[in-house]
């Protein structure tokens, strides 16, 4: 993962430098700039940025050593990218793409070039049909600029326009991986680029290849495949008898998703609570031969802390336990606020343990962590879904779908921000498109077992049991991160202290 930025206006070289300096924590392995139709690479504080009225910038975080400095250029096309394309090797093979390295971002550029016949918009519409991954990228062809993020919204992009920076109708326009980079150059009104949309010449355009279209295509193919399976046909008339098939399909897709996200890694961290979601990820990572280290943060007497320690011992995996005190919460509050860029008590309660876990991972030299984000929304983990199911039955699936569509602004932007504050990339296997679409095809009755089901996520728990996850973890009830860690109570007590609210770093976000 890296940082990307772009800016258009008058004499913007110094402003681009300020943006990249603000985003340096996202990538400290080198910087690059396209400005004045020239490419420049090197240490940001030593780089001379050519003058111009349009520029792209990039800060590199090298994870497995195959990443190359950006921006990338091929003919008139110039690209900056943040994220991972998990099927880049398959794309390179299937489309016979020629690249100079083993970089996944070079494959994006080569694919765009393959489809480019004069219209950048049309080339991108075709390109994104084939990309599997978590990404945000911008591409420029000398005339048009396009900025796109992945369909789920795992990787963030923000943009803003100062309409009268240089006088009437003299605009300053910019985009970046974090809002603070835009605030730094004086753009106060910042918008989020929504998944399923493209920022094209600074205007939002809805893409045909959006989340809804992908889901509909998957549903059609899945149902066709289902009808064609001879081993399933006898069960189609008996709805409940098809459950073993659905469970097998879910397990296969989960394994594939984790495998994709571990490709090229020798070590990985897992944000671990001992709950079913993170335990499945820890179990699969270990089974795939990757050195797996668990990270748990919380009050020493908290539910997560105690259970995670025991679970790690049961699985024979190393665990780093971060014991948090009131003083820690007070000290880290400004840093976490600066990372998530908003004062929201619920988000702070989740963000702080994630921030501290990423800090520990960085100390251990871990550059990638796995998170169970999305599993609760896909498999009805939250208690509110039980009420929806009691009232709506199978129609309750619509509530889950809505929450998945909103994940990018509720959880994903927060989690990306707090982990990247430590230069750690967070990967979310449950939010692989194949896993999402599979989960959306599973009836609610397989997620919630009756109107008094206090555990929920039934089919996921059964998959975990089949994988060999310890029974104690399989049956562990859901508890939100901020409550399981015990940090929520400490945070509320700290925020009652009027003196801490006078801290300038905190006041900025209140």
mmCIF file of N, CA and C in Angstrom, residues 290-368:
data_model
loop_
_atom_site.group_PDB
_atom_site.id
_atom_site.type_symbol
_atom_site.label_atom_id
_atom_site.label_comp_id
_atom_site.label_asym_id
_atom_site.label_seq_id
_atom_site.Cartn_x
_atom_site.Cartn_y
_atom_site.Cartn_z
ATOM 1 N N UNK A 290 2.501 -19.747 6.328
ATOM 2 C CA UNK A 290 3.016 -18.392 6.538
ATOM 3 C C UNK A 290 3.177 -18.162 8.043
ATOM 4 N N UNK A 291 4.335 -17.628 8.432
ATOM 5 C CA UNK A 291 4.544 -17.320 9.842
ATOM 6 C C UNK A 291 3.467 -16.330 10.288
ATOM 7 N N UNK A 292 2.678 -16.725 11.277
ATOM 8 C CA UNK A 292 1.505 -15.949 11.681
ATOM 9 C C UNK A 292 1.656 -15.475 13.118
ATOM 10 N N UNK A 293 1.561 -14.167 13.303
ATOM 11 C CA UNK A 293 1.666 -13.574 14.633
ATOM 12 C C UNK A 293 0.351 -12.865 14.946
ATOM 13 N N UNK A 294 -0.191 -13.134 16.115
ATOM 14 C CA UNK A 294 -1.468 -12.555 16.521
ATOM 15 C C UNK A 294 -1.233 -11.298 17.359
ATOM 16 N N UNK A 295 -2.117 -10.325 17.195
ATOM 17 C CA UNK A 295 -1.999 -9.063 17.926
ATOM 18 C C UNK A 295 -3.327 -8.736 18.584
ATOM 19 N N UNK A 296 -3.277 -8.568 19.901
ATOM 20 C CA UNK A 296 -4.477 -8.235 20.669
ATOM 21 C C UNK A 296 -4.174 -7.054 21.578
ATOM 22 N N UNK A 297 -5.076 -6.103 21.613
ATOM 23 C CA UNK A 297 -4.896 -4.898 22.421
ATOM 24 C C UNK A 297 -6.120 -4.712 23.304
ATOM 25 N N UNK A 298 -5.887 -4.366 24.571
ATOM 26 C CA UNK A 298 -7.022 -4.098 25.444
ATOM 27 C C UNK A 298 -6.598 -3.911 26.878
ATOM 28 N N UNK A 299 -7.575 -3.639 27.696
ATOM 29 C CA UNK A 299 -7.336 -3.579 29.133
ATOM 30 C C UNK A 299 -6.986 -4.989 29.603
ATOM 31 N N UNK A 300 -6.091 -5.090 30.559
ATOM 32 C CA UNK A 300 -5.585 -6.405 30.954
ATOM 33 C C UNK A 300 -6.685 -7.341 31.438
ATOM 34 N N UNK A 301 -7.736 -6.794 32.017
ATOM 35 C CA UNK A 301 -8.822 -7.637 32.524
ATOM 36 C C UNK A 301 -9.997 -7.721 31.550
ATOM 37 N N UNK A 302 -9.791 -7.280 30.296
ATOM 38 C CA UNK A 302 -10.890 -7.271 29.323
ATOM 39 C C UNK A 302 -11.160 -8.667 28.775
ATOM 40 N N UNK A 303 -12.357 -8.837 28.216
ATOM 41 C CA UNK A 303 -12.775 -10.138 27.680
ATOM 42 C C UNK A 303 -11.866 -10.596 26.547
ATOM 43 N N UNK A 304 -11.575 -9.698 25.594
ATOM 44 C CA UNK A 304 -10.736 -10.062 24.448
ATOM 45 C C UNK A 304 -9.347 -10.474 24.895
ATOM 46 N N UNK A 305 -8.792 -9.732 25.835
ATOM 47 C CA UNK A 305 -7.410 -9.944 26.258
ATOM 48 C C UNK A 305 -7.212 -11.349 26.809
ATOM 49 N N UNK A 306 -8.097 -11.732 27.715
ATOM 50 C CA UNK A 306 -7.966 -13.043 28.350
ATOM 51 C C UNK A 306 -8.225 -14.170 27.358
ATOM 52 N N UNK A 307 -9.290 -14.034 26.591
ATOM 53 C CA UNK A 307 -9.670 -15.114 25.680
ATOM 54 C C UNK A 307 -8.662 -15.271 24.549
ATOM 55 N N UNK A 308 -8.155 -14.158 24.030
ATOM 56 C CA UNK A 308 -7.192 -14.214 22.929
ATOM 57 C C UNK A 308 -5.920 -14.929 23.356
ATOM 58 N N UNK A 309 -5.471 -14.650 24.570
ATOM 59 C CA UNK A 309 -4.252 -15.295 25.072
ATOM 60 C C UNK A 309 -4.421 -16.807 25.122
ATOM 61 N N UNK A 310 -5.542 -17.254 25.662
ATOM 62 C CA UNK A 310 -5.805 -18.696 25.748
ATOM 63 C C UNK A 310 -5.952 -19.311 24.355
ATOM 64 N N UNK A 311 -6.635 -18.617 23.450
ATOM 65 C CA UNK A 311 -6.846 -19.135 22.096
ATOM 66 C C UNK A 311 -5.523 -19.308 21.358
ATOM 67 N N UNK A 312 -4.640 -18.343 21.514
ATOM 68 C CA UNK A 312 -3.329 -18.427 20.862
ATOM 69 C C UNK A 312 -2.565 -19.647 21.360
ATOM 70 N N UNK A 313 -2.629 -19.891 22.656
ATOM 71 C CA UNK A 313 -1.968 -21.073 23.222
ATOM 72 C C UNK A 313 -2.575 -22.348 22.653
ATOM 73 N N UNK A 314 -3.902 -22.386 22.549
ATOM 74 C CA UNK A 314 -4.581 -23.571 22.019
ATOM 75 C C UNK A 314 -4.177 -23.850 20.573
ATOM 76 N N UNK A 315 -3.961 -22.785 19.783
ATOM 77 C CA UNK A 315 -3.593 -22.950 18.378
ATOM 78 C C UNK A 315 -2.088 -23.054 18.170
ATOM 79 N N UNK A 316 -1.328 -22.826 19.229
ATOM 80 C CA UNK A 316 0.123 -22.895 19.110
ATOM 81 C C UNK A 316 0.708 -21.758 18.298
ATOM 82 N N UNK A 317 0.090 -20.575 18.392
ATOM 83 C CA UNK A 317 0.560 -19.416 17.628
ATOM 84 C C UNK A 317 1.086 -18.337 18.570
ATOM 85 N N UNK A 318 2.140 -17.637 18.169
ATOM 86 C CA UNK A 318 2.657 -16.536 18.995
ATOM 87 C C UNK A 318 1.679 -15.373 19.024
ATOM 88 N N UNK A 319 1.606 -14.702 20.156
ATOM 89 C CA UNK A 319 0.692 -13.564 20.286
ATOM 90 C C UNK A 319 1.391 -12.418 20.995
ATOM 91 N N UNK A 320 1.157 -11.207 20.499
ATOM 92 C CA UNK A 320 1.631 -9.994 21.159
ATOM 93 C C UNK A 320 0.436 -9.353 21.834
ATOM 94 N N UNK A 321 0.536 -9.170 23.144
ATOM 95 C CA UNK A 321 -0.560 -8.601 23.916
ATOM 96 C C UNK A 321 -0.211 -7.172 24.314
ATOM 97 N N UNK A 322 -1.016 -6.232 23.880
ATOM 98 C CA UNK A 322 -0.795 -4.828 24.224
ATOM 99 C C UNK A 322 -1.708 -4.414 25.356
ATOM 100 N N UNK A 323 -1.140 -4.284 26.552
ATOM 101 C CA UNK A 323 -1.936 -3.893 27.717
ATOM 102 C C UNK A 323 -2.115 -2.374 27.726
ATOM 103 N N UNK A 324 -3.358 -1.936 27.739
ATOM 104 C CA UNK A 324 -3.663 -0.511 27.633
ATOM 105 C C UNK A 324 -4.144 0.033 28.975
ATOM 106 N N UNK A 325 -3.577 1.163 29.364
ATOM 107 C CA UNK A 325 -3.975 1.842 30.596
ATOM 108 C C UNK A 325 -4.678 3.161 30.251
ATOM 109 N N UNK A 326 -5.210 3.811 31.271
ATOM 110 C CA UNK A 326 -5.841 5.116 31.061
ATOM 111 C C UNK A 326 -4.834 6.117 30.508
ATOM 112 N N UNK A 327 -3.614 6.060 30.997
ATOM 113 C CA UNK A 327 -2.583 6.976 30.499
ATOM 114 C C UNK A 327 -2.308 6.735 29.020
ATOM 115 N N UNK A 328 -2.318 5.461 28.605
ATOM 116 C CA UNK A 328 -2.110 5.150 27.183
ATOM 117 C C UNK A 328 -3.216 5.762 26.330
ATOM 118 N N UNK A 329 -4.444 5.604 26.777
ATOM 119 C CA UNK A 329 -5.577 6.147 26.024
ATOM 120 C C UNK A 329 -5.438 7.659 25.895
ATOM 121 N N UNK A 330 -5.052 8.300 26.987
ATOM 122 C CA UNK A 330 -4.882 9.762 26.980
ATOM 123 C C UNK A 330 -3.755 10.171 26.024
ATOM 124 N N UNK A 331 -2.644 9.436 26.060
ATOM 125 C CA UNK A 331 -1.487 9.785 25.229
ATOM 126 C C UNK A 331 -1.742 9.541 23.748
ATOM 127 N N UNK A 332 -2.441 8.450 23.441
ATOM 128 C CA UNK A 332 -2.624 8.069 22.032
ATOM 129 C C UNK A 332 -3.821 8.752 21.369
ATOM 130 N N UNK A 333 -4.696 9.341 22.168
ATOM 131 C CA UNK A 333 -5.903 9.944 21.601
ATOM 132 C C UNK A 333 -5.618 10.951 20.477
ATOM 133 N N UNK A 334 -4.694 11.904 20.648
ATOM 134 C CA UNK A 334 -4.432 12.847 19.549
ATOM 135 C C UNK A 334 -3.927 12.157 18.287
ATOM 136 N N UNK A 335 -3.103 11.124 18.448
ATOM 137 C CA UNK A 335 -2.552 10.423 17.281
ATOM 138 C C UNK A 335 -3.635 9.656 16.531
ATOM 139 N N UNK A 336 -4.515 9.009 17.284
ATOM 140 C CA UNK A 336 -5.591 8.249 16.638
ATOM 141 C C UNK A 336 -6.572 9.202 15.958
ATOM 142 N N UNK A 337 -6.876 10.305 16.612
ATOM 143 C CA UNK A 337 -7.746 11.315 16.005
ATOM 144 C C UNK A 337 -7.148 11.840 14.706
ATOM 145 N N UNK A 338 -5.845 12.101 14.724
ATOM 146 C CA UNK A 338 -5.180 12.598 13.522
ATOM 147 C C UNK A 338 -5.233 11.570 12.401
ATOM 148 N N UNK A 339 -5.224 10.297 12.774
ATOM 149 C CA UNK A 339 -5.284 9.232 11.760
ATOM 150 C C UNK A 339 -6.676 9.138 11.141
ATOM 151 N N UNK A 340 -7.725 9.079 11.980
ATOM 152 C CA UNK A 340 -9.073 8.867 11.424
ATOM 153 C C UNK A 340 -9.727 10.171 10.969
ATOM 154 N N UNK A 341 -9.161 11.303 11.367
ATOM 155 C CA UNK A 341 -9.549 12.615 10.834
ATOM 156 C C UNK A 341 -10.983 13.025 11.163
ATOM 157 N N UNK A 342 -11.523 12.505 12.248
ATOM 158 C CA UNK A 342 -12.857 12.938 12.681
ATOM 159 C C UNK A 342 -13.082 12.548 14.134
ATOM 160 N N UNK A 343 -13.887 13.348 14.843
ATOM 161 C CA UNK A 343 -14.196 13.067 16.238
ATOM 162 C C UNK A 343 -15.506 12.293 16.293
ATOM 163 N N UNK A 344 -15.383 10.975 16.406
ATOM 164 C CA UNK A 344 -16.538 10.086 16.453
ATOM 165 C C UNK A 344 -16.226 9.034 17.512
ATOM 166 N N UNK A 345 -16.970 9.054 18.604
ATOM 167 C CA UNK A 345 -16.644 8.213 19.754
ATOM 168 C C UNK A 345 -16.627 6.731 19.406
ATOM 169 N N UNK A 346 -17.609 6.280 18.628
ATOM 170 C CA UNK A 346 -17.656 4.871 18.269
ATOM 171 C C UNK A 346 -16.449 4.485 17.409
ATOM 172 N N UNK A 347 -16.125 5.332 16.428
ATOM 173 C CA UNK A 347 -14.968 5.041 15.580
ATOM 174 C C UNK A 347 -13.668 5.084 16.378
ATOM 175 N N UNK A 348 -13.577 6.009 17.327
ATOM 176 C CA UNK A 348 -12.380 6.090 18.167
ATOM 177 C C UNK A 348 -12.203 4.819 18.990
ATOM 178 N N UNK A 349 -13.318 4.296 19.512
ATOM 179 C CA UNK A 349 -13.249 3.091 20.336
ATOM 180 C C UNK A 349 -12.738 1.886 19.584
ATOM 181 N N UNK A 350 -13.041 1.805 18.287
ATOM 182 C CA UNK A 350 -12.545 0.710 17.449
ATOM 183 C C UNK A 350 -11.148 1.032 16.928
ATOM 184 N N UNK A 351 -10.926 2.303 16.613
ATOM 185 C CA UNK A 351 -9.667 2.706 15.991
ATOM 186 C C UNK A 351 -8.477 2.572 16.924
ATOM 187 N N UNK A 352 -8.669 2.849 18.208
ATOM 188 C CA UNK A 352 -7.519 2.855 19.106
ATOM 189 C C UNK A 352 -6.863 1.484 19.249
ATOM 190 N N UNK A 353 -7.610 0.392 19.513
ATOM 191 C CA UNK A 353 -6.936 -0.913 19.566
ATOM 192 C C UNK A 353 -6.301 -1.300 18.238
ATOM 193 N N UNK A 354 -6.933 -0.928 17.115
ATOM 194 C CA UNK A 354 -6.348 -1.240 15.806
ATOM 195 C C UNK A 354 -5.053 -0.462 15.594
ATOM 196 N N UNK A 355 -5.052 0.800 16.005
ATOM 197 C CA UNK A 355 -3.854 1.637 15.885
ATOM 198 C C UNK A 355 -2.703 1.035 16.688
ATOM 199 N N UNK A 356 -2.984 0.645 17.921
ATOM 200 C CA UNK A 356 -1.936 0.102 18.788
ATOM 201 C C UNK A 356 -1.459 -1.263 18.305
ATOM 202 N N UNK A 357 -2.368 -2.069 17.753
ATOM 203 C CA UNK A 357 -1.968 -3.364 17.191
ATOM 204 C C UNK A 357 -1.033 -3.164 16.005
ATOM 205 N N UNK A 358 -1.352 -2.192 15.147
ATOM 206 C CA UNK A 358 -0.494 -1.905 13.992
ATOM 207 C C UNK A 358 0.866 -1.386 14.438
ATOM 208 N N UNK A 359 0.895 -0.605 15.513
ATOM 209 C CA UNK A 359 2.169 -0.123 16.056
ATOM 210 C C UNK A 359 3.045 -1.292 16.497
ATOM 211 N N UNK A 360 2.450 -2.270 17.181
ATOM 212 C CA UNK A 360 3.209 -3.445 17.612
ATOM 213 C C UNK A 360 3.703 -4.238 16.412
ATOM 214 N N UNK A 361 2.854 -4.374 15.404
ATOM 215 C CA UNK A 361 3.244 -5.103 14.195
ATOM 216 C C UNK A 361 4.421 -4.423 13.508
ATOM 217 N N UNK A 362 4.374 -3.101 13.428
ATOM 218 C CA UNK A 362 5.487 -2.356 12.817
ATOM 219 C C UNK A 362 6.782 -2.610 13.575
ATOM 220 N N UNK A 363 6.709 -2.620 14.903
ATOM 221 C CA UNK A 363 7.893 -2.892 15.721
ATOM 222 C C UNK A 363 8.470 -4.272 15.419
ATOM 223 N N UNK A 364 7.602 -5.212 15.049
ATOM 224 C CA UNK A 364 8.035 -6.579 14.737
ATOM 225 C C UNK A 364 8.457 -6.740 13.282
ATOM 226 N N UNK A 365 8.417 -5.664 12.509
ATOM 227 C CA UNK A 365 8.782 -5.754 11.092
ATOM 228 C C UNK A 365 7.692 -6.335 10.217
ATOM 229 N N UNK A 366 6.459 -6.390 10.738
ATOM 230 C CA UNK A 366 5.320 -6.890 9.959
ATOM 231 C C UNK A 366 4.766 -5.751 9.103
ATOM 232 N N UNK A 367 4.599 -6.004 7.809
ATOM 233 C CA UNK A 367 4.082 -4.964 6.916
ATOM 234 C C UNK A 367 2.651 -5.222 6.459
ATOM 235 N N UNK A 368 2.141 -6.435 6.697
ATOM 236 C CA UNK A 368 0.768 -6.765 6.298
ATOM 237 C C UNK A 368 0.048 -7.433 7.463
#
